[in-house]
Structure formats: C-alpha cells, structure tokens
Amino acid sequence: DTVPVVPAQRGNPVLRFVRNVPWEFGDIVPDYVLGQSTCALFLSLRYHNLNPNYIHERLRRLGRSYALQLLLLQVDVKDPHQALKELAKMCVLADCTLILAWSPEEAGRYLETYKAYEQKPADLLKERVEQGFLARVTDCLTSVKSVNKTDALSLLTTFGSLAAVARAPREELSLCPGIGPQKVSGKG
Amino acid sequence: EYFIDQLRSDGVVHLPRRVTNEIASNTRYEFYTQGGVLFATSRILVVDFLTDRIPANLITGILVYKAHRIIESCQEAFILRLYRQKNKQGFIKAFTDNAVAFNTGFCHVERVMRNLFVRKLYLWPRFHIAVNSFLERHKPEVVEIHVSMTPGMLAIQTSILDILNACLRELKRYNPALEVEDLSLENAIGKPFDKTIRHYLDPLWHQLGAKTKSLVQDLKILRTLLQYLTQYDCVTFLNLLESLKASEKAFGENSGWLFLDSSTSMFVNARARVYRIADEKLNQKGKVSENSDGKKENELKRELVLESNPKWEALREVLNEIENENKNSEDFGGPGQVLICASDDRACAQLREYITDGAETFLMRLYNKTFGKDEKAGEVWMKDRKAVKSKGNARPDTGPQAKKAKLATSSKQNKHKKQQDRTIIQMIGKTEEENGEELDVEDNKELNSSQEGSIDETIPEDFPVNLPSDSYYGIFKNPLTIIHPLQGCSDPYALTRVLHEVEPRYVVLYDAELTFVRQLEIYKASRPGKPLRQVYFLIYGSSTEEQRYLTALRKEKEAFEKLIRERATMVVPEEREGRDETNLDLIRDAKPASVSTDTRKAGGQEQKNTQQTIIVDMREFRSELPSLIHRRGIDIEPVTLEVGDYILTPDVCVERKSISDLIGSLNNGRLYTQCISMSRYYKRPILLIEFDPNKSFSLIPRGSLHQEISSSDVTSKLTLLTLHFPKLRILWCPSPHATAELFEELKQNHPQPDAETAMAVTADSETLPESDKYNPGPQDFLLKMPGINAKNCRALMNHVKSIAELVTLSKDKLSEILGNAVNATQLFDFIHMTYKEAIAKEKNKR
C-alpha cells in the first residue's frame, strides 16, 4: 500500500520528508495519489509566479476524477498575497481543496498524514462522548432539537428508560415539566 | 454610564437614554424617533444602521469618545461612515485625553481624523496659554516631598538597573534589526515598554531564538522588581525575589541575569533589608537535631531588621501635619477630608494596615505570613525589641500554606470593609448632598466619640459613599481619610467620582501618576469654591520612580509638540467632512482595488445592474470583516444565522475561523458539527482561516514539526477534516482586507443570496438536499447511541421506520441488522437500561 508519485516530482525536496509512509514512482495523472478517492497536486508559489499557466493545465488534465482533490501549495515567496488570492479563487471554482504549507517539511507531513489517515474515522474531531450511561443518554436526547439537559433528565426520570421515552405517546410527553407539545420525530 | 450619572446629578432635564440589547429590535425604531440624546453600543448601532432601523437623516450629530482608539476597520469608523453616507448635515465630534497614543505609528492623527470625517483638530496641551493661565489661577498648594531611599534600596536599584541594561544590550546584540532608539534604559523604566517591545517583536516572534524570548521575559520580571522596590515593603520584595529564584531552580532554565554580579548584590541587599545574618553560629544543636542533617550550615541565626519603607514615615508626617492643621481650622467647618492615592489595590491595603497598626507590627505580621511557620520567633522578636536587642529565628519558607494564609486574611479584610459601607445615599441636589454628608459625618462623630481614645489610633468609620465597595480601601475617621488605588479598578471614572464625592481638602499622592495629576488639576479648576487645600507629592528622590514620572511628563509634552507640528503641515481636503459627494472615503467602490484601499479611484467604473449582497451573521459584527466588505460596495444583511457566518451566494456558505478559534473548535468538536450542517445545506461549504495581520502568516511555528505524525497537531486534524468533508473548501487569508477582496471576487457572476432562505436554514429544518435520503435529526440521534457508527447507521435506518420501532426490536433482530452481536448488545442495553438501574450502577462504581 504505497503512495504513487508521478515521475516528474523527482527531485522535489518534499519527497525527502515523506518518511512515515512508503512511496514509489508510478504512471498517474495527479502528482500524488493518497488513497482511493484522494489525490494531490503540488505547487510551489515561486514556480507558479514564473509559470502561471502550469497549474491550470494540470487541473484541466486532472478533471474531476477524485472525490478529494488537494492543491498542496508551498508558500515560498515573500509576498504571496496576490497569487494566493487568485489560487484560492481558482480552487473554489475547480473543486480543489487548498492546503498551504510553509516549508517542504510541512508539505511532506501533509502528504504523509493524508495517506496515513485515509481510513481513520472522524472520532478525533467529534465532541468527546462521555462514558457514563447517564451522560450518554442525555447527550443522545439533547441531540433532538429543543431538548435541553434538564428536559432529558426529566424525561428519563418520568419514563424510566430510553425505550419507554421512545414509546411514549405525544400527549404524555407534553405532560412532562418543561416540555411543550414536541415530539421525538419519526425517521426515514 | 458615568456621563449619565454626572448629568443626573447636575439636574439636566432631558436625560440621555441608553440603547441596550434589552430593547427589542422592532421597538427600537420608535425609541430612536423619540429623540433626545442617546448612548448606544457600537454593535447595536451598526446593525441598526445597516437595516435602516435608525433614522439616519434625523440624527443631529454623533459624539465619539476616546477618539485615539479609532482605526480604519473598527466598528466605530464603520458607523461613522454609514452615518455620513446617509446624512450629510449632521456633525461629528470626537474627544480624547490621550495625546501620547497619537505618537505611535505613521501619521496616526491624520488617519484617525480621516476615519472620523473631521477636518479640524484642536489641541489643548497643558502648556497652552489659556489652559495654563486658567489652571494657574486655581492652583492648589503643592508640597513635594522628596524622600530619600535607604542605602539598601539604592543599592538594589542600581543593581536592577545594571541588569536591565545588560539585558537590553544582549537583546540588541541578538536582534540588530530592532530599532534601537526606543530600547533605551530610560524607556525601559517607563510603563508602556512592554507594549513597545511586543509591537516590535510580534510580527517576527516565531523567528526569534529562545534566547531572545527569555530576554524579553527577563526584562518584564526586572521591571516588576523595580516597581515592587519602590511601592511595597521590604518583605514583599524579598518574597518575590526568593520565589523567582526558586522557580528558576524548579524549571531548570537559567536566564542568565541571576548569575551576574549585580544580581548577587541585589539578593544580599534585599535580605539585609529584612534580617541580618549573624556570624556566630550559636545554639545550633537545639534546632538541628530534629530535622535536617546536612544543612546545618544554612541554619544560620537571623536577626530581623525589617527596614520600613521611608515613604511610610513621610506619609505619617504628612498625616500628622494635616491633623495639626485640622485642629486650628475651625473656620473651614470641621476637619477636611484626606484622599490618599496609591497605585494599586495591594499598595492601598498595605498603606491601610500601616496607618492602623504602625510599621513594626505590620511588617512583622507580613514577615510571619510569608516566611515563617515559626511564629514563636516573631513573638520573641517583639519581646526582645521591647527590651533592647532582638534575636529570633525564622526560616525562609515560601510554602503554599503561607500564601493561602495570606489569601484568607485578605478576603477577611474585604468582608470587613464591605460591612463598613453601610448606607448608600443617592445624590439628587448638590446642596442636599453636602448637607447630608456633613450631617452624617457629625452623626458618626457622636457615635464614636466615646471610642476616640488615643490620637494615634484610627478607628474604621462608616462613611456613606455611593461607590462599589471593592474599589475602596480604608476609610478612617480623625481625620477622615480615604485611600484609593489609581489603577486596577474596573471603573475608569472611579477616581474622578471619588474626587467629586469626597471633596478632599488634602490629597496625598503616594505614587505619582500623570493622568491623575491632570484630573486633579481639572477638578480643582472646575470647582474653585471647593476646599482643596494642599496636594502632597510623595516621591523618592533620584529614584527610578521619579525618573518614570518625569519621562511620562516629557512624553506628554513631546506628543503635543509633535501633534502641533503635524497639524501645521497637515493637508486636510475640503471634502473631508463628507458633507457633499466628493469625499473619496465614502464612495464604496465596486471595483477591486489594485494596491491599497486608499488609492481607489472614484469614477469610471461601470454601474452594475444588481447590487451585491452578502448575508452576515449578527455575531460576526465583532470582527472587522463586515465593515470592510461594506466598504467594497457590497451590501450587508445582518441576520441571525444558525449555519455559517457569511452567505455569499445561494450555494456558498463561509465559516470564519481565526487561528485560535480554529484550534479550539477542532479540539472540542464544534467545527465538525458546523461542517456537517454546512455541507448538509450548502453546495459549497467554505472554511475561512483568517490569520492575524500583525502576526506571522503561517499555521505552525517553525521547527515545531515532530518526526512522527501526531494526532494532536492542527495539521493532522485539518487533514482529517478535509478527508471527511471532501466538498469543504479552505480559504487561507492573511488579513480581513484580503478576505473582503476575495469575497467580492467569489461573488462575481453569481446570484445573490436570499436572507429569508438563509435564516430558514436551521439545524432542524426539513429541506433536504437530494444526496441525503434520510432525516438528519434522527440520524444524529442514532449516531449518539453506543454500538452505532457511521457504517451500520444506514443499514439500521433502512430497516426501521422510527425510533419508536427501534426500541421494540429484540436483541437478536438488532444483531442481525447491525451485523455485530457486540454492537447490538451495547445498543439494546442502552435503550432498555432504566434510570434506577443506572443510578444504582453509578453508585456502585463509587
């Protein structure tokens, strides 16, 4: 399970910093293929300033074949703002996700991370779920709009269990203190 | 607030009213049209201006207070611009009392004036003839008392200055690029030095070596030391010094200055101020036998000296003098009040204790609190002192319990004080107030006459004042004395208020501060009839304190001189006030500016058919972005958005995050939920990462990259976020200006967003994008349950119609659907666990 790298990237200092995942040269359209649906183009701002058409050409050839297309941009010029603005706009129009790196190390780290995290669930980004039962039930109930923590607790104490709350008819729910005529909505 | 109180007490008929968020938005229009003088918070005002809720053409004028704070992109400037666009006749006037603030940066005044749309600049420096002569007429008698420092203090001061100088030199050596003139020793003593140095170093902070950073830190510490030296007593100073040394050891970092010769002498002197280390190692045996074995040598006998602060003695003298004068001043109508001003709460508390208890007991107590568990030693010392010589033992121990004790006592004191302010008198008329006060004073006198035994002892006294009790320290009778801190109280007008209410006859400035001196002058001049008799200045002769005061004076003068010069050369365009159409600043250009916002051309651009609009969340008005967007010729619709911060087009929704916000919301899961809702309702969700223009434009500081991929890094989290939201676009913007520009370009050739729809998009709205087959509400509900993850959630939803149906399923059926028995058990137990069982379980755990 390696990262295919387009041979044209040979000599890019970024490759020196891709150390935590294996990579090999291969015949691909983007610069790096970081997973089933993820690919990346690498661009250095200095190069872009010299050859402003290069990236457009690359994007055109790439088309929309990957779900997540990254433009990994290395900021290595003194005053990047004008070019940055253009590229940001282009990325929005071309359905690319722009990632900025300020050094080859940082760029290499992004490449590594994308590959390494390919299958990683988003739990890390989510709110930490508390382990206790009460905390979880409350959390669960409050995900319903207009139910707050007190409501959740009063629901639980009146009905006894989550199953009972779910089974309870609307009239009984609205009898609970603090809860108006609202319902746990059906689904699907 | 202060102004309202002031006006009320002056008996103004049409009281100004305040516009706060308590008034509902739809009634605000009526409120505005009622007229009169209104005070408004800028946030409300911005929104009302934008929504035309405020009748701009009816406003006669706007007064701006604290004008030196106005910069181009702030809310107030935005308000004024909106006002000028809609109303060409009204006036704008701005005030400030901080001339020094204009001295920083390039053409500061001119820029501020431009933002305020004002043409004339009036300067009233202290040395202006009119001002001077007026104040001179009512000049109170000023007594400057130059207290000389003790040799110990002098020695410490010189060593601190030496070290400061050395640090500055080091700093310059490491950073030759720094502007040298501001980094002189003289400036280093002054107050705003920290700010200056930050100002220089912030943009390149991440590039600085560790050495420079620690040097800056050292400079800060040294400045604190210097302040403590003059302000507090010897014990507090030594305590600080010792704790510095201890923390230095604990963290194992050496900042260099501790090893300089001067610092050694500083330590020696600081200790010498508190105790003398006796040479003879007498009665060692009794002490040592119990605890320590190797540290016998350290167990020296200490002879307490406890040098008292020379200023205290001076203060006592002054108070005595005042007292004497009071005795033969019957013609003024009773004894006059005394106001003592010290710089902060702590100093005030100390002074209070000093006046009540006298120097020795106070220092002793302090010493015991900070250094000794050995209270015995203190007692012994007291006894010995009464005899002839003092000998006591105390070990330096800055343990936590000592600090706790300190805290406890201070809180006790506070409570005590609160009890003291017992009544609050509302002042209605001036005469009434005076009478009332006098009466009260007399009342109290009678009450306490029995207790007034000795002259020396001052008795805490009730004194009716309508001020929050915490800004007050020590109110004594005989003569009526009030100690007030100069800084650190929440209300900036507290001092002025105290002046007006107490009407002191004597003012003692324990710590000299320029702003208060100016206030005092004005106070005196504005009420010539009031009996402000004498002002005492307590200052250490030839000390840094004096130096600091003089520097502040000089800075003020220079600032005014510079302003005068600048005014002479300033070119103010005729149309500055914006009363006609020619003011360039008012023109909201729809064309992208090529270089900077100021050089935009007025005419020539083609008129667009449709007016561009961006919908902005109400809460976003705290940032400067809306103002800048508006300036670019895009209309802003302020509404309360549940999803996103800015809606550019019907498809594009932007969530703005500053760097600190980004890190925070990546960690607490907020950003994840925001992204979920954004991608649910908008085709192009965008995360805008906005960098601070004053800091470096980079996400992670240089050299902080680890060898391994770490899941706690911002970059890793950002990676994960984009992996899970492939539709999410990221914009990296170095400044709000750049953001505004980018927004404009992103909007080009796209339809305008609709505020109604944007508002309707809430977390529970039923409008589903085609991609999502299921109702998001119950989906979230399911995902929160144990045993359910993103993968089997879909399968479950395909099988069950509602949550009500889900709970009827058996465990076997569940495991069939979920394809995993463990998950099914978890889910089943979760659903059917009763409240009582849960409680019992939790209890068992404990």
mmCIF file of C-alpha atoms in Angstrom, chain B residues 294-444:
data_model
loop_
_atom_site.group_PDB
_atom_site.id
_atom_site.type_symbol
_atom_site.label_atom_id
_atom_site.label_comp_id
_atom_site.label_asym_id
_atom_site.label_seq_id
_atom_site.Cartn_x
_atom_site.Cartn_y
_atom_site.Cartn_z
ATOM 1 C CA GLY B 294 23.341 18.116 56.010
ATOM 2 C CA LYS B 295 22.079 21.630 56.048
ATOM 3 C CA LYS B 296 23.406 22.687 59.348
ATOM 4 C CA GLU B 297 25.407 25.487 57.906
ATOM 5 C CA ASN B 298 22.330 27.014 56.404
ATOM 6 C CA GLU B 299 20.647 27.100 59.708
ATOM 7 C CA LEU B 300 22.014 30.488 60.488
ATOM 8 C CA LYS B 301 20.750 32.725 63.083
ATOM 9 C CA ARG B 302 18.816 35.506 61.653
ATOM 10 C CA GLU B 303 18.407 38.816 63.209
ATOM 11 C CA LEU B 304 15.377 40.608 61.982
ATOM 12 C CA VAL B 305 15.868 44.137 60.871
ATOM 13 C CA LEU B 306 12.706 44.787 58.895
ATOM 14 C CA GLU B 307 13.526 48.050 57.360
ATOM 15 C CA SER B 308 10.411 50.078 56.971
ATOM 16 C CA ASN B 309 9.549 51.943 53.851
ATOM 17 C CA PRO B 310 10.770 55.545 54.060
ATOM 18 C CA LYS B 311 7.674 56.709 52.307
ATOM 19 C CA TRP B 312 5.591 55.453 55.144
ATOM 20 C CA GLU B 313 7.321 57.674 57.546
ATOM 21 C CA ALA B 314 6.811 60.579 55.220
ATOM 22 C CA LEU B 315 3.168 59.699 54.954
ATOM 23 C CA ARG B 316 2.856 59.618 58.681
ATOM 24 C CA GLU B 317 4.444 63.015 58.920
ATOM 25 C CA VAL B 318 2.114 64.409 56.347
ATOM 26 C CA LEU B 319 -0.862 62.987 58.129
ATOM 27 C CA ASN B 320 0.290 64.441 61.390
ATOM 28 C CA GLU B 321 0.730 67.770 59.761
ATOM 29 C CA ILE B 322 -2.723 67.638 58.325
ATOM 30 C CA GLU B 323 -4.073 66.715 61.674
ATOM 31 C CA ASN B 324 -2.424 69.656 63.293
ATOM 32 C CA GLU B 325 -3.794 71.936 60.699
ATOM 33 C CA ASN B 326 -7.210 70.483 61.105
ATOM 34 C CA LYS B 327 -7.154 71.362 64.740
ATOM 35 C CA ASN B 328 -6.926 75.029 64.068
ATOM 36 C CA SER B 329 -9.083 75.160 61.038
ATOM 37 C CA GLU B 330 -12.468 75.600 62.553
ATOM 38 C CA ASP B 331 -13.326 78.311 60.110
ATOM 39 C CA PHE B 332 -13.461 75.764 57.295
ATOM 40 C CA GLY B 333 -16.185 73.930 59.007
ATOM 41 C CA GLY B 334 -14.809 70.852 60.599
ATOM 42 C CA PRO B 335 -11.823 68.779 59.646
ATOM 43 C CA GLY B 336 -11.122 68.329 55.958
ATOM 44 C CA GLN B 337 -11.089 65.038 54.202
ATOM 45 C CA VAL B 338 -7.889 63.425 53.087
ATOM 46 C CA LEU B 339 -7.540 61.379 49.945
ATOM 47 C CA ILE B 340 -4.529 59.179 49.628
ATOM 48 C CA CYS B 341 -3.835 57.746 46.235
ATOM 49 C CA ALA B 342 -1.591 54.788 45.744
ATOM 50 C CA SER B 343 -1.116 52.875 42.600
ATOM 51 C CA ASP B 344 -2.963 49.631 43.104
ATOM 52 C CA ASP B 345 -5.041 47.574 45.447
ATOM 53 C CA ARG B 346 -2.176 45.923 47.135
ATOM 54 C CA ALA B 347 -0.368 49.109 47.914
ATOM 55 C CA CYS B 348 -3.562 50.550 49.287
ATOM 56 C CA ALA B 349 -4.129 47.593 51.522
ATOM 57 C CA GLN B 350 -0.631 47.888 52.816
ATOM 58 C CA LEU B 351 -0.992 51.556 53.499
ATOM 59 C CA ARG B 352 -4.174 50.961 55.315
ATOM 60 C CA GLU B 353 -2.611 48.441 57.588
ATOM 61 C CA TYR B 354 0.311 50.648 58.113
ATOM 62 C CA ILE B 355 -1.773 53.558 59.216
ATOM 63 C CA THR B 356 -3.852 51.498 61.554
ATOM 64 C CA ASP B 357 -1.181 49.367 63.086
ATOM 65 C CA GLY B 358 2.103 51.126 62.665
ATOM 66 C CA ALA B 359 5.080 49.963 60.753
ATOM 67 C CA GLU B 360 6.635 47.403 63.001
ATOM 68 C CA THR B 361 3.631 45.284 63.737
ATOM 69 C CA PHE B 362 2.621 45.335 60.132
ATOM 70 C CA LEU B 363 5.975 44.267 58.813
ATOM 71 C CA MET B 364 6.200 41.642 61.452
ATOM 72 C CA ARG B 365 2.888 40.194 60.510
ATOM 73 C CA LEU B 366 3.810 40.194 56.875
ATOM 74 C CA TYR B 367 7.072 38.544 57.594
ATOM 75 C CA ASN B 368 5.420 35.831 59.559
ATOM 76 C CA LYS B 369 2.905 35.240 56.872
ATOM 77 C CA THR B 370 5.408 34.893 54.115
ATOM 78 C CA PHE B 371 8.423 33.362 55.682
ATOM 79 C CA GLY B 372 7.751 31.688 58.892
ATOM 80 C CA LYS B 373 5.755 28.945 60.360
ATOM 81 C CA ASP B 374 7.823 29.973 63.298
ATOM 82 C CA GLU B 375 5.514 32.401 64.902
ATOM 83 C CA LYS B 376 7.382 31.966 68.067
ATOM 84 C CA ALA B 377 10.328 33.687 66.561
ATOM 85 C CA GLY B 378 8.204 36.663 65.840
ATOM 86 C CA GLU B 379 6.875 36.835 69.324
ATOM 87 C CA VAL B 380 10.306 36.520 70.718
ATOM 88 C CA TRP B 381 11.416 39.268 68.479
ATOM 89 C CA MET B 382 8.650 41.534 69.662
ATOM 90 C CA LYS B 383 9.517 40.937 73.249
ATOM 91 C CA ASP B 384 13.190 41.393 72.692
ATOM 92 C CA ARG B 385 12.585 44.567 70.868
ATOM 93 C CA LYS B 386 10.887 45.969 73.854
ATOM 94 C CA ALA B 387 13.890 45.142 75.900
ATOM 95 C CA VAL B 388 16.974 46.121 73.971
ATOM 96 C CA LYS B 389 18.083 43.768 71.255
ATOM 97 C CA SER B 390 16.229 41.403 69.095
ATOM 98 C CA LYS B 391 17.096 37.876 68.317
ATOM 99 C CA GLY B 392 14.838 35.498 66.580
ATOM 100 C CA ASN B 393 14.834 32.535 64.361
ATOM 101 C CA ALA B 394 12.899 32.171 61.229
ATOM 102 C CA ARG B 395 13.413 30.052 58.241
ATOM 103 C CA PRO B 396 12.549 31.335 54.831
ATOM 104 C CA ASP B 397 9.713 29.228 53.663
ATOM 105 C CA THR B 398 7.598 30.300 50.793
ATOM 106 C CA GLY B 399 5.367 27.319 51.074
ATOM 107 C CA PRO B 400 1.897 27.220 49.655
ATOM 108 C CA GLN B 401 0.290 27.357 53.045
ATOM 109 C CA ALA B 402 1.819 30.726 53.649
ATOM 110 C CA LYS B 403 0.226 32.031 50.535
ATOM 111 C CA LYS B 404 -3.067 30.532 51.486
ATOM 112 C CA ALA B 405 -2.942 32.244 54.780
ATOM 113 C CA LYS B 406 -2.350 35.486 53.038
ATOM 114 C CA LEU B 407 -5.310 34.986 50.785
ATOM 115 C CA ALA B 408 -7.534 34.124 53.651
ATOM 116 C CA THR B 409 -6.631 37.210 55.582
ATOM 117 C CA SER B 410 -7.089 39.458 52.633
ATOM 118 C CA SER B 411 -10.528 38.096 51.951
ATOM 119 C CA LYS B 412 -11.408 38.623 55.542
ATOM 120 C CA GLN B 413 -10.353 42.185 55.233
ATOM 121 C CA ASN B 414 -12.544 42.612 52.234
ATOM 122 C CA LYS B 415 -15.523 41.341 54.080
ATOM 123 C CA HIS B 416 -14.830 43.671 56.865
ATOM 124 C CA LYS B 417 -14.694 46.545 54.518
ATOM 125 C CA LYS B 418 -17.935 45.663 52.909
ATOM 126 C CA GLN B 419 -19.602 45.809 56.223
ATOM 127 C CA GLN B 420 -18.289 49.258 56.593
ATOM 128 C CA ASP B 421 -20.062 50.781 53.687
ATOM 129 C CA ARG B 422 -23.414 50.540 55.080
ATOM 130 C CA THR B 423 -25.582 53.164 53.562
ATOM 131 C CA ILE B 424 -25.825 54.430 50.079
ATOM 132 C CA ILE B 425 -27.085 57.875 49.576
ATOM 133 C CA GLN B 426 -28.491 58.862 46.256
ATOM 134 C CA MET B 427 -27.378 62.309 45.452
ATOM 135 C CA ILE B 428 -30.081 64.431 43.997
ATOM 136 C CA GLY B 429 -29.208 68.022 44.506
ATOM 137 C CA LYS B 430 -25.855 69.415 45.271
ATOM 138 C CA THR B 431 -26.818 71.259 48.361
ATOM 139 C CA GLU B 432 -28.697 68.388 49.778
ATOM 140 C CA GLU B 433 -25.761 66.180 49.237
ATOM 141 C CA GLU B 434 -23.429 68.456 51.055
ATOM 142 C CA ASN B 435 -25.751 68.875 53.956
ATOM 143 C CA GLY B 436 -26.366 65.210 54.144
ATOM 144 C CA GLU B 437 -22.747 64.412 54.134
ATOM 145 C CA GLU B 438 -21.917 66.865 56.787
ATOM 146 C CA LEU B 439 -24.721 65.636 58.905
ATOM 147 C CA ASP B 440 -23.595 62.130 58.517
ATOM 148 C CA VAL B 441 -20.100 62.975 59.435
ATOM 149 C CA GLU B 442 -21.293 64.645 62.553
ATOM 150 C CA ASP B 443 -23.503 61.735 63.363
ATOM 151 C CA ASN B 444 -20.662 59.387 63.139
#
